[in-house]
Tab-separated table of C-alpha atoms (C1' of nucleotides) in Angstrom:
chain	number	residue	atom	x	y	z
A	1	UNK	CA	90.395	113.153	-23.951
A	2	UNK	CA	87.118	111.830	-23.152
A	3	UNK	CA	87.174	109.082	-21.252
A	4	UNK	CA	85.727	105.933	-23.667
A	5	UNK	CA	82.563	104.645	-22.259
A	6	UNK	CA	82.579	101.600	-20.409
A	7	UNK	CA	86.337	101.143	-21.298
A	8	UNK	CA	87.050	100.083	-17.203
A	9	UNK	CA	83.570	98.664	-16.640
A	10	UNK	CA	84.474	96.301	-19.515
A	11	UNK	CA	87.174	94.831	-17.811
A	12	UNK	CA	85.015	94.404	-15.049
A	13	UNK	CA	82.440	92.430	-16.623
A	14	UNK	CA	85.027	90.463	-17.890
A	15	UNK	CA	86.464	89.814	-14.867
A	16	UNK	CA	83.177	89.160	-13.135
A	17	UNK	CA	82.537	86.929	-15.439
A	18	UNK	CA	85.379	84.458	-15.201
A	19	UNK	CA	85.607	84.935	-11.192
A	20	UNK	CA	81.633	84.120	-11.592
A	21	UNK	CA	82.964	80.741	-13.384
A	22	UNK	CA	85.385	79.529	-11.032
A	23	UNK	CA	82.616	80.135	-7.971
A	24	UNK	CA	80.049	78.485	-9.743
A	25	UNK	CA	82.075	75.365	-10.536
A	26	UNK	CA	83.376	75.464	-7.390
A	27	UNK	CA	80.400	76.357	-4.670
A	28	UNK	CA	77.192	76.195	-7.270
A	29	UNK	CA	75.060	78.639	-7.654
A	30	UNK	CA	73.203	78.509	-4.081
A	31	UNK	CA	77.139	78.650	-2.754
A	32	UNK	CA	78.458	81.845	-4.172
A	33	UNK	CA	77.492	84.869	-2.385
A	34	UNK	CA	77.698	87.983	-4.427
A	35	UNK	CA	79.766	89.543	-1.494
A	36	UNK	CA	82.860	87.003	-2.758
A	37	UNK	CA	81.952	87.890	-6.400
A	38	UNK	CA	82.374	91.132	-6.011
A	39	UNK	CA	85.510	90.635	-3.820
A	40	UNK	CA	87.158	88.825	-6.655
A	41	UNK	CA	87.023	92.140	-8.857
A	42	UNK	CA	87.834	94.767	-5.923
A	43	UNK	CA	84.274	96.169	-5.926
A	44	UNK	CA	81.265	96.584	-3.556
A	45	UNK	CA	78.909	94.136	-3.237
A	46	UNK	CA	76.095	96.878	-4.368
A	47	UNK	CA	77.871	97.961	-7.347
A	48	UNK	CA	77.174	94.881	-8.656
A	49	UNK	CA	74.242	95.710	-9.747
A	50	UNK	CA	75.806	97.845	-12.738
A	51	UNK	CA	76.619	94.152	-14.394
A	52	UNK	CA	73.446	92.903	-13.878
A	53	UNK	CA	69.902	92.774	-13.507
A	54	UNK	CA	70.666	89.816	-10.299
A	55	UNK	CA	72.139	86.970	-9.335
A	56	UNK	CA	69.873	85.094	-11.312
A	57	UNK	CA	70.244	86.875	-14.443
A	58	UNK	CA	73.959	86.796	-13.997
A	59	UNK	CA	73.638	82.980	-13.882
A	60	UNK	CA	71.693	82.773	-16.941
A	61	UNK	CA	73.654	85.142	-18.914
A	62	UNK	CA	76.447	82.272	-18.750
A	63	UNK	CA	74.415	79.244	-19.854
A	64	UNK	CA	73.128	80.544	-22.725
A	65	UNK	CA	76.486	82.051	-23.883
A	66	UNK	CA	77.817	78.573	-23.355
A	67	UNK	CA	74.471	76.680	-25.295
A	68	UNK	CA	75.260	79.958	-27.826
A	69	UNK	CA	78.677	79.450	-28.858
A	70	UNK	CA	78.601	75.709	-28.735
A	71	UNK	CA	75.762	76.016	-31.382
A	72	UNK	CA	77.277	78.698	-33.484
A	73	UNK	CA	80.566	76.806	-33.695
A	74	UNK	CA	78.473	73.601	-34.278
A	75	UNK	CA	76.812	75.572	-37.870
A	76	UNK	CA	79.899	76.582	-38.588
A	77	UNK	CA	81.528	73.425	-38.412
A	78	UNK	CA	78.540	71.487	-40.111
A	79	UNK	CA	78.535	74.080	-43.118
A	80	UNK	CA	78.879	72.330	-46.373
A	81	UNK	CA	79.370	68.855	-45.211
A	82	UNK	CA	77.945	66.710	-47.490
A	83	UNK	CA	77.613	63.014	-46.285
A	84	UNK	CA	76.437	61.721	-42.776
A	85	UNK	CA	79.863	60.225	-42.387
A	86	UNK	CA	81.253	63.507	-43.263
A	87	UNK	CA	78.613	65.424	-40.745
A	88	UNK	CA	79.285	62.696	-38.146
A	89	UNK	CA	82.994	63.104	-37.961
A	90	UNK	CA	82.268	66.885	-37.799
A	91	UNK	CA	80.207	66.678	-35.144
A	92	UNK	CA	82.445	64.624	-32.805
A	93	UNK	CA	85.324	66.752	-33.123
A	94	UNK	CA	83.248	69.953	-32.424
A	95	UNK	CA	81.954	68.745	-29.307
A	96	UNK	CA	84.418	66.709	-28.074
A	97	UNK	CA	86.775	69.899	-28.635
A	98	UNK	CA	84.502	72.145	-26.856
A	99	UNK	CA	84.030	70.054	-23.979
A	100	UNK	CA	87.300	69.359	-23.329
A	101	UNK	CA	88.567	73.356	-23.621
A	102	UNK	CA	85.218	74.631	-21.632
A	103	UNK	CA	84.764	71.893	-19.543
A	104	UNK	CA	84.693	74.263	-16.730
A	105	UNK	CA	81.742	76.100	-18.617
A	106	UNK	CA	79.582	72.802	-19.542
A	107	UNK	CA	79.937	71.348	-16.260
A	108	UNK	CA	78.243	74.522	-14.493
A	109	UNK	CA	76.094	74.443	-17.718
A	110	UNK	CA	74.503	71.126	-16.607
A	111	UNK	CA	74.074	71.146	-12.906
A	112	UNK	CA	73.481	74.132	-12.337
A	113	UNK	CA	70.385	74.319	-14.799
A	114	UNK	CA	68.217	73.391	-11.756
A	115	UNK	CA	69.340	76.914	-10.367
A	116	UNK	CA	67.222	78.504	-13.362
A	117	UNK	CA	63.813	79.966	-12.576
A	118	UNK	CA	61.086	77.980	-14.630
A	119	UNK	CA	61.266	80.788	-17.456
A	120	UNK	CA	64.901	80.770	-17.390
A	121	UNK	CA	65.237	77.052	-17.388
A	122	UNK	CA	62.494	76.383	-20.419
A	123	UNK	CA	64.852	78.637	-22.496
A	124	UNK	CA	68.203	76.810	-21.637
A	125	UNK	CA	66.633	73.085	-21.975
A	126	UNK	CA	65.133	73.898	-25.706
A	127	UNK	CA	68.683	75.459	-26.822
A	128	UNK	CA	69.950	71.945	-25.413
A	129	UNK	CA	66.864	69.856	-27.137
A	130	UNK	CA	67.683	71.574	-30.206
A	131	UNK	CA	71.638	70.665	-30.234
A	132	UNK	CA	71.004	67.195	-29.178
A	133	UNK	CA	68.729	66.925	-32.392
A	134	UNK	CA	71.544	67.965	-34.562
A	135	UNK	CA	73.363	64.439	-33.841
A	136	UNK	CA	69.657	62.782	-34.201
A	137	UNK	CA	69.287	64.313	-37.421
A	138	UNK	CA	72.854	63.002	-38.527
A	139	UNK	CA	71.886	59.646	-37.334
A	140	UNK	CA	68.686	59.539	-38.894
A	141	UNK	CA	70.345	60.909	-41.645
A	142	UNK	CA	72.966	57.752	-42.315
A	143	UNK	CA	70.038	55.391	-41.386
A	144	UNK	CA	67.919	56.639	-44.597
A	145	UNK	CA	71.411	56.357	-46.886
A	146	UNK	CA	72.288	53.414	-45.693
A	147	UNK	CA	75.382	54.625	-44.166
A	148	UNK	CA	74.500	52.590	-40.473
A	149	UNK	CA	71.387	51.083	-39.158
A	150	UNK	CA	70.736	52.400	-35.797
A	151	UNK	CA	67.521	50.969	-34.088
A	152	UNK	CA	67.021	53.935	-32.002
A	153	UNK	CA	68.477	56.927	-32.930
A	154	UNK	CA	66.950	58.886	-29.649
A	155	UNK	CA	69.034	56.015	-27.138
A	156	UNK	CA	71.683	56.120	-29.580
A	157	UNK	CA	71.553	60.138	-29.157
A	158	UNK	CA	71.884	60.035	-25.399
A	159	UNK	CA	74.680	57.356	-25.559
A	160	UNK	CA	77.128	58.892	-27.881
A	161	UNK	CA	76.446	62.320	-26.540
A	162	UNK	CA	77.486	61.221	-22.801
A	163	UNK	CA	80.345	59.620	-23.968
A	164	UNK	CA	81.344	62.255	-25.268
A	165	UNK	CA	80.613	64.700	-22.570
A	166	UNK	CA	82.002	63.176	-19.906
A	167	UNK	CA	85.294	64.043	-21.566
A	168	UNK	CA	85.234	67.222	-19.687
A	169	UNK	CA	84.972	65.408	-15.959
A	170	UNK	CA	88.491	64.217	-16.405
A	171	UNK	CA	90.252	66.263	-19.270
A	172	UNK	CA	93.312	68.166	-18.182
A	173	UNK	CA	95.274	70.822	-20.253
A	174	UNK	CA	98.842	69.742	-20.350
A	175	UNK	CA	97.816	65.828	-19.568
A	176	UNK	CA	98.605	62.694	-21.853
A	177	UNK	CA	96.416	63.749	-24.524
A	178	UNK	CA	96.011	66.777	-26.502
A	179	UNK	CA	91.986	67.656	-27.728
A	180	UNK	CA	93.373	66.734	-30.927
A	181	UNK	CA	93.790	63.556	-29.789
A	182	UNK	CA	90.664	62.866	-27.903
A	183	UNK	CA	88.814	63.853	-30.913
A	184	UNK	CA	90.692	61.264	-32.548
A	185	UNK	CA	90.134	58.647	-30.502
A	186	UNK	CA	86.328	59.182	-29.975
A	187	UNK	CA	85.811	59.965	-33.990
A	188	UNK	CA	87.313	55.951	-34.004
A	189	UNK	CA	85.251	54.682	-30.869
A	190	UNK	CA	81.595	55.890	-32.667
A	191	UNK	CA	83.099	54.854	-36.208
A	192	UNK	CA	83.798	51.432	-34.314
A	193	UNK	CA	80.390	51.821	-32.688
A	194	UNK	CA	78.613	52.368	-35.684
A	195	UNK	CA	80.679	49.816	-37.970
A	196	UNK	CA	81.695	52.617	-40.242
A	197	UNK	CA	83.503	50.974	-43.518
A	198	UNK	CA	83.298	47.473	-41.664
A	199	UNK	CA	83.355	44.485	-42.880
A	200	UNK	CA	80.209	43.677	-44.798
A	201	UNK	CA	79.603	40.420	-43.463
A	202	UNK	CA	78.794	40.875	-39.843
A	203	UNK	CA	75.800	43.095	-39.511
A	204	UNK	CA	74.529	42.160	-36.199
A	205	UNK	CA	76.260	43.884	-33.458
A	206	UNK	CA	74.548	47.161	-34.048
A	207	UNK	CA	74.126	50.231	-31.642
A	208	UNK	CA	71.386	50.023	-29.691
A	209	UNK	CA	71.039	46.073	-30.413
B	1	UNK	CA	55.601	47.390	27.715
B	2	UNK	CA	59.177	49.711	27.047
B	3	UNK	CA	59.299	51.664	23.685
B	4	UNK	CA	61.667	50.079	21.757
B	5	UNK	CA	64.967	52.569	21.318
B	6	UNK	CA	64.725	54.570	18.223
B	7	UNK	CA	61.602	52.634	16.710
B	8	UNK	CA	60.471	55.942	15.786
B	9	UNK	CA	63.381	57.720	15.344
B	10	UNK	CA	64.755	54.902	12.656
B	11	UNK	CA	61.540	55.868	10.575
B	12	UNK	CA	62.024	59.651	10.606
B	13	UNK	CA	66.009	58.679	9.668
B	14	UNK	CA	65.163	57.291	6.960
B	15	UNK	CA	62.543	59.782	6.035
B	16	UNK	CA	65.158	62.219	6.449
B	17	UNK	CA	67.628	60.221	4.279
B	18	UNK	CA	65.231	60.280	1.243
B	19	UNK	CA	64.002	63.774	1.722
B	20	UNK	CA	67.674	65.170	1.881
B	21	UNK	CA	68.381	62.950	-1.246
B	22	UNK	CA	65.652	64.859	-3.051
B	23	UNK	CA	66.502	68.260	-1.626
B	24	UNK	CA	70.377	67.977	-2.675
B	25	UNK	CA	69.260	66.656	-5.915
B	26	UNK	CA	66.989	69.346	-6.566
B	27	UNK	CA	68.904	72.538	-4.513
B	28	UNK	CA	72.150	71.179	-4.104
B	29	UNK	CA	73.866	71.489	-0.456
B	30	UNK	CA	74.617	75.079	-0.292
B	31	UNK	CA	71.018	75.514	-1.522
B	32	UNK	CA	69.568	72.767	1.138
B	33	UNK	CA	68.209	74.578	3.943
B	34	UNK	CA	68.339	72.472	7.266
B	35	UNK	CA	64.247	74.081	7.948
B	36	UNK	CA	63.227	72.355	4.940
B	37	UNK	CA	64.738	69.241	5.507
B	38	UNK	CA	63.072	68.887	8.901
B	39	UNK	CA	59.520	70.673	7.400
B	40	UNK	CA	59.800	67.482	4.797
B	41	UNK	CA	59.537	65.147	7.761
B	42	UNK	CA	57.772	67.275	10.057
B	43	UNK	CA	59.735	67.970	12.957
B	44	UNK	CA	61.395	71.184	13.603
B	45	UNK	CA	65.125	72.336	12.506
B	46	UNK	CA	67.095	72.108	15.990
B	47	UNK	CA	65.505	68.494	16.248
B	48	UNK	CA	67.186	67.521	13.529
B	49	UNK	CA	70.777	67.466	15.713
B	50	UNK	CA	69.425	64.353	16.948
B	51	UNK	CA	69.513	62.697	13.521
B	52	UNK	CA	73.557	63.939	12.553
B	53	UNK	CA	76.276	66.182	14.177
B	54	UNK	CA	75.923	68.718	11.297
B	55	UNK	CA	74.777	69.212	7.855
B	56	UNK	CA	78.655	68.833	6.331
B	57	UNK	CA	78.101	65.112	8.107
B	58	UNK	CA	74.541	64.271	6.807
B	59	UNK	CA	76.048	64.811	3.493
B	60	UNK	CA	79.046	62.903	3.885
B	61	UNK	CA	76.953	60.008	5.477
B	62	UNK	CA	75.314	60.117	1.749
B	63	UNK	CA	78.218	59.878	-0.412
B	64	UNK	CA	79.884	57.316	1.946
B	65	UNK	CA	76.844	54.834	1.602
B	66	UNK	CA	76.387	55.483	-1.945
B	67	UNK	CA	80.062	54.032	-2.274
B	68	UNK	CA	80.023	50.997	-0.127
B	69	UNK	CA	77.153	50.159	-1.529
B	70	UNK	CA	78.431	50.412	-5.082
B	71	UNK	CA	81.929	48.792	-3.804
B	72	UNK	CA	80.107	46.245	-2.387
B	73	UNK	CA	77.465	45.195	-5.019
B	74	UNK	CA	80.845	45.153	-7.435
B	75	UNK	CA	82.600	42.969	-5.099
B	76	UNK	CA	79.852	40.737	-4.671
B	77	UNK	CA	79.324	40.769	-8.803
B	78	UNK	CA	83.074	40.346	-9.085
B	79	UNK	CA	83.568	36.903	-6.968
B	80	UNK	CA	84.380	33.670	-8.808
B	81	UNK	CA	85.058	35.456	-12.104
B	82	UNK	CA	87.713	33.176	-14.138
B	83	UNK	CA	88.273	35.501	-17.657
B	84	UNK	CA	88.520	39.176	-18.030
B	85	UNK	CA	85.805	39.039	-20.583
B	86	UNK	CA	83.635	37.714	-17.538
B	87	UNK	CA	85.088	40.503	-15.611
B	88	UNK	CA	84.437	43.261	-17.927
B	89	UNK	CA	80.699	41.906	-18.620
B	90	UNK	CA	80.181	41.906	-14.880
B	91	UNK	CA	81.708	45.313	-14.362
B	92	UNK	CA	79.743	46.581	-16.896
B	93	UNK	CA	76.390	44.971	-15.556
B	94	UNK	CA	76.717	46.005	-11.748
B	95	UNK	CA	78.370	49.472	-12.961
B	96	UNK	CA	75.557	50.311	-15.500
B	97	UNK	CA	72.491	49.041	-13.045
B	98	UNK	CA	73.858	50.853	-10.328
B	99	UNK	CA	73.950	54.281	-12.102
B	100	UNK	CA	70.515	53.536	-13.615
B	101	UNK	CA	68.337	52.453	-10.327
B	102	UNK	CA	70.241	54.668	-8.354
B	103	UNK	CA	71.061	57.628	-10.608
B	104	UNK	CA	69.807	60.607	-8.712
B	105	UNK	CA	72.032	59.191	-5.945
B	106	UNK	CA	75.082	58.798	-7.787
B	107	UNK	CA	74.401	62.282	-9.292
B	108	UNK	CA	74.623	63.836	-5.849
B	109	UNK	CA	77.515	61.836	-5.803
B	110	UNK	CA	78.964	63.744	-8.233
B	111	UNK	CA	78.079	67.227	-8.303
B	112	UNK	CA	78.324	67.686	-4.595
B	113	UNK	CA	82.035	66.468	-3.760
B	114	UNK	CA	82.801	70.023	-3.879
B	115	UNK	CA	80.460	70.341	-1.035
B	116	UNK	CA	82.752	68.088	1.098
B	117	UNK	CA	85.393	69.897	3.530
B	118	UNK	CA	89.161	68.962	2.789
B	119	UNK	CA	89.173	65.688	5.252
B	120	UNK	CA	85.914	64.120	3.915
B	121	UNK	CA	86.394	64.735	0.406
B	122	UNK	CA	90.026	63.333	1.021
B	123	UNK	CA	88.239	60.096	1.922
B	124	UNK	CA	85.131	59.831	-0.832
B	125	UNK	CA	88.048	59.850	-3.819
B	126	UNK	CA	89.685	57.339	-2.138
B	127	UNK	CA	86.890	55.647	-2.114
B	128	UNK	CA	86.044	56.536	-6.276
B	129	UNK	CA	89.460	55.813	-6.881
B	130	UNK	CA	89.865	52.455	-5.645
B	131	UNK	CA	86.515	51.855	-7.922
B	132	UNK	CA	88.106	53.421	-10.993
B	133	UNK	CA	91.030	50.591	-9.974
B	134	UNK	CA	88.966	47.516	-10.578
B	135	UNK	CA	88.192	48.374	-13.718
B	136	UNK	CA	91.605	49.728	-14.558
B	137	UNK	CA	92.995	46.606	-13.194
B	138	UNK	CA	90.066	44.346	-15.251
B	139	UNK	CA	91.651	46.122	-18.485
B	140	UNK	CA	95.173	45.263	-17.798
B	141	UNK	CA	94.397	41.895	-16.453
B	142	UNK	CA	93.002	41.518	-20.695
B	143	UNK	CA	96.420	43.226	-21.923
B	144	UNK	CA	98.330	40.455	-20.526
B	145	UNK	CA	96.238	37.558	-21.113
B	146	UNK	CA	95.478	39.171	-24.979
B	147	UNK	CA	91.997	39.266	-24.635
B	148	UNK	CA	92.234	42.832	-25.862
B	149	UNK	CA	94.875	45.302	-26.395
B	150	UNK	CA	94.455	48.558	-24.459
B	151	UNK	CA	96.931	51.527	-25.433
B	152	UNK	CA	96.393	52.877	-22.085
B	153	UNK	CA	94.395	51.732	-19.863
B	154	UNK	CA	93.945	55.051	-17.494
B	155	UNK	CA	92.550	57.014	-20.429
B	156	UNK	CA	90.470	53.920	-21.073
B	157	UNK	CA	89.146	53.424	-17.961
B	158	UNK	CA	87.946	56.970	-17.668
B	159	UNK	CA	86.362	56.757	-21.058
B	160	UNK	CA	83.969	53.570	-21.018
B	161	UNK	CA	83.509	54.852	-17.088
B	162	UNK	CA	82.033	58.314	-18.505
B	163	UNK	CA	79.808	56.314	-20.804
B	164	UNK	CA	78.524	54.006	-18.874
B	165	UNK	CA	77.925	56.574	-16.053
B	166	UNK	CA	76.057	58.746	-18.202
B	167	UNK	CA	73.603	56.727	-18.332
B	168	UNK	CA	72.119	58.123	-15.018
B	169	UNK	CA	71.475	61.121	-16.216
B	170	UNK	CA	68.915	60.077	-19.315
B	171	UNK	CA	67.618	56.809	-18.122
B	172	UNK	CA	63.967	56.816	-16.773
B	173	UNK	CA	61.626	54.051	-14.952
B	174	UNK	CA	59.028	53.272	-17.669
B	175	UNK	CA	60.874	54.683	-20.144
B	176	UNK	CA	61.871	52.603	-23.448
B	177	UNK	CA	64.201	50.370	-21.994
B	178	UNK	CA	64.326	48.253	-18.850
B	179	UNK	CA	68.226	48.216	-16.955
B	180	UNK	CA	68.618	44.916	-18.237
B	181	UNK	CA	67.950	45.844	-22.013
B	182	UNK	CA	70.650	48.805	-20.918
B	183	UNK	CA	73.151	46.181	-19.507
B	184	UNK	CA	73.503	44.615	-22.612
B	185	UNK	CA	73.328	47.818	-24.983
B	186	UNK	CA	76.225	48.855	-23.029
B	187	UNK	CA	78.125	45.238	-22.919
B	188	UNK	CA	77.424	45.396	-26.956
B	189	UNK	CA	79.398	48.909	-26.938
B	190	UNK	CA	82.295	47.877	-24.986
B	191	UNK	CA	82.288	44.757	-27.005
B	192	UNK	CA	82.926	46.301	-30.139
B	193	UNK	CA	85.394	49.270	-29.092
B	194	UNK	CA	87.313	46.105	-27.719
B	195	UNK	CA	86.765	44.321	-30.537
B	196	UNK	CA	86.053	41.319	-28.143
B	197	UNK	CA	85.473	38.016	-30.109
B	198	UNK	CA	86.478	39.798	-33.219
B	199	UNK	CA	87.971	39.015	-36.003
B	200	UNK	CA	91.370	37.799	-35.747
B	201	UNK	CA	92.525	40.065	-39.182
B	202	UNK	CA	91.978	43.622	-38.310
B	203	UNK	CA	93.927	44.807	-34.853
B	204	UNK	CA	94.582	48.627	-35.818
B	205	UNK	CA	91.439	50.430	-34.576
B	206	UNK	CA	91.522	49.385	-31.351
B	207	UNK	CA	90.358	51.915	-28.365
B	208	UNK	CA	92.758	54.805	-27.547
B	209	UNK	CA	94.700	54.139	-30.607
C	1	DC	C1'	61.560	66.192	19.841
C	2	DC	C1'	60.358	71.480	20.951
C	3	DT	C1'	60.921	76.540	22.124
C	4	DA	C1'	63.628	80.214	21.948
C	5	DC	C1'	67.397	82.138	20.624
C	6	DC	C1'	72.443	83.297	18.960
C	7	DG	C1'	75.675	85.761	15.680
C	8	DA	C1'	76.462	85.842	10.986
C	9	DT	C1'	75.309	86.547	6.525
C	10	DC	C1'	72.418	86.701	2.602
C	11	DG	C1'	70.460	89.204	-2.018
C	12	DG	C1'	69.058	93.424	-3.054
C	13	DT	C1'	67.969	98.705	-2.814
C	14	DA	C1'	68.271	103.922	-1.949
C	15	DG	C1'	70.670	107.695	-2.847
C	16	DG	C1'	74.285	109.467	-4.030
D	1	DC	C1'	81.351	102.572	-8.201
D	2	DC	C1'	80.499	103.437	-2.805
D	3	DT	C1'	78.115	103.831	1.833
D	4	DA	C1'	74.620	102.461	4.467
D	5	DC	C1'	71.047	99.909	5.090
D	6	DC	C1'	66.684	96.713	4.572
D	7	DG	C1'	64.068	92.378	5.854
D	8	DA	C1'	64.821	87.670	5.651
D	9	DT	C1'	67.034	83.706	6.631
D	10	DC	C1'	70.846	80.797	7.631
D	11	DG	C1'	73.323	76.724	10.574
D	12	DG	C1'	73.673	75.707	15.004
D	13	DT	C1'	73.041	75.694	20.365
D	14	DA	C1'	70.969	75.863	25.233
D	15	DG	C1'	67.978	73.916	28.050
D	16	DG	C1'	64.548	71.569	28.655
DNA sequence: CCTACCGATCGGTAGG
DNA sequence: CCTACCGATCGGTAGG
């Protein structure tokens, strides 16, 4: 019985990986020493180097598996929609859901992108540009139907994102609200924002005013 | 003619102050080395002893001011206020022009409590907590008067807090907006989720529901 | 505010 | 995956 390849050094990676997490969202990048790394997963600090190019790489390697998967579940999610409402709704419940059960992942995502080496960080910040102008695209999107009027759909971008995002700064499995919930309650705060199926009388407190 | 004590030594404090603001913005405090610092201001590393006990204190020193000066503008903003609706508009103004003009601060703020050992951390959240509290408190003070109805005003709190915090991390001198125009995008938001000055028909999609 | 220095530790590599 | 090691650098101190 040959032994399969990589079947231990799998678990290691794996390991290394979420032991990586937890030091990065606890010390930052500059904080974690590869000498506690590899402590975590009962190796040498040299052997390391069979996970990964460096400490650098190892660092990037998580961001853009976190920019990766929230995109991919983002397509996923978006596929077939039809209306900006529709597309809207989608899009708040995949990030909001995402952010809330990775928040660990985003959080390191976002401050530790300084950490990146120019080439690195160029790489990172388009995957980032390029989400973000999924939501502008929706908004833009319901401004040309008629859906909402939003003056500025780039402001209006930033605002609904970071309201969104900051769900993961306070978030806590087994707390007052399930993610169901929060998605709930911030599909009805942008719907409120954005006078979704208001009245049509009062058409001047608009996002962005 | 005596030197007067420290004339030169306020200077390179305050040098120091902005430099290490800059540095912990830009490294973060496990990636701030103490030989950069003093290169920034151009005296040498052990020098720098005469400026704080230790880097763990320079740090603290930061986050402590950026609080009391936030506590302090809100206090200041807060005085005299008769209505929760002239409470929430002044939280809002103070909270959003704080985090704005001072956002690289309140950033460091942020990301580095981690950085803090057990004691001084112990005494920063106090500090963000007792914030969090005057809005918390600004929100319940509506519930009972029936300016507003808040489902719960903890999950509240955090919510329009993440929003309006946010705004730190886009915002940009010279960019599209001044702080003011900000102020009152944000007032607008909160507005509607509150559904302040709305009408008196439709109570069911208030915030949190 | 400087010189000179301390012990400790860092990321990374050579060669198994 | 380990041992042994590299040069570099760290925060901090002694003694002016």
């Amino acid at each position: 019985m040959t032994r399969t390849a990589g079947s231990s050094g799998e678990k290691t990676l794996k390991a290394l990986r979420e032991a990586g997490l937890q030091r990065l969202y606890r010390q930052g990048f500059a904080g974690m020493t590869l000498r506690q790394l590899a402590g975590d997963v009962g190796i040498q600090a040299g052997s390391l180097y069979n996970y990964f190019q460096n400490k650098q790489h190892f660092l990037f390697e998580l961001l853009e598996k976190v920019m990766t998967d929230l995109t991919d579940e983002m397509d996923a999610r978006l596929q077939g929609v039809e209306t900006p409402e529709q597309a809207l709704l989608a899009f708040i419940e995949c990030h909001v859901s995402f952010h809330s059960s990775r928040n660990k992942e985003v959080i390191v995502s976002t401050m530790e992108l300084r950490s990146l080496t120019p080439e690195n960080y160029t790489v990172i910040v388009l995957m980032r540009d390029q989400y973000e102008g999924r939501l502008r695209d929706i908004l833009e999107w319901g401004n040309r139907t008629g859906c909402w009027l939003v003056p500025d759909s780039r402001v209006a971008t930033k605002i609904i994102l970071g309201m969104m995002t900051s769900v993961g700064s306070w978030y806590r499995p087994g707390g007052r609200y399930r993610i169901s919930d929060l998605v709930l309650i911030y599909q009805k705060m942008v719907e409120n924002q954005l006078r979704l199926g208001g009245g049509p009388k009062d058409a001047s407190p608009k996002l962005a005013s």
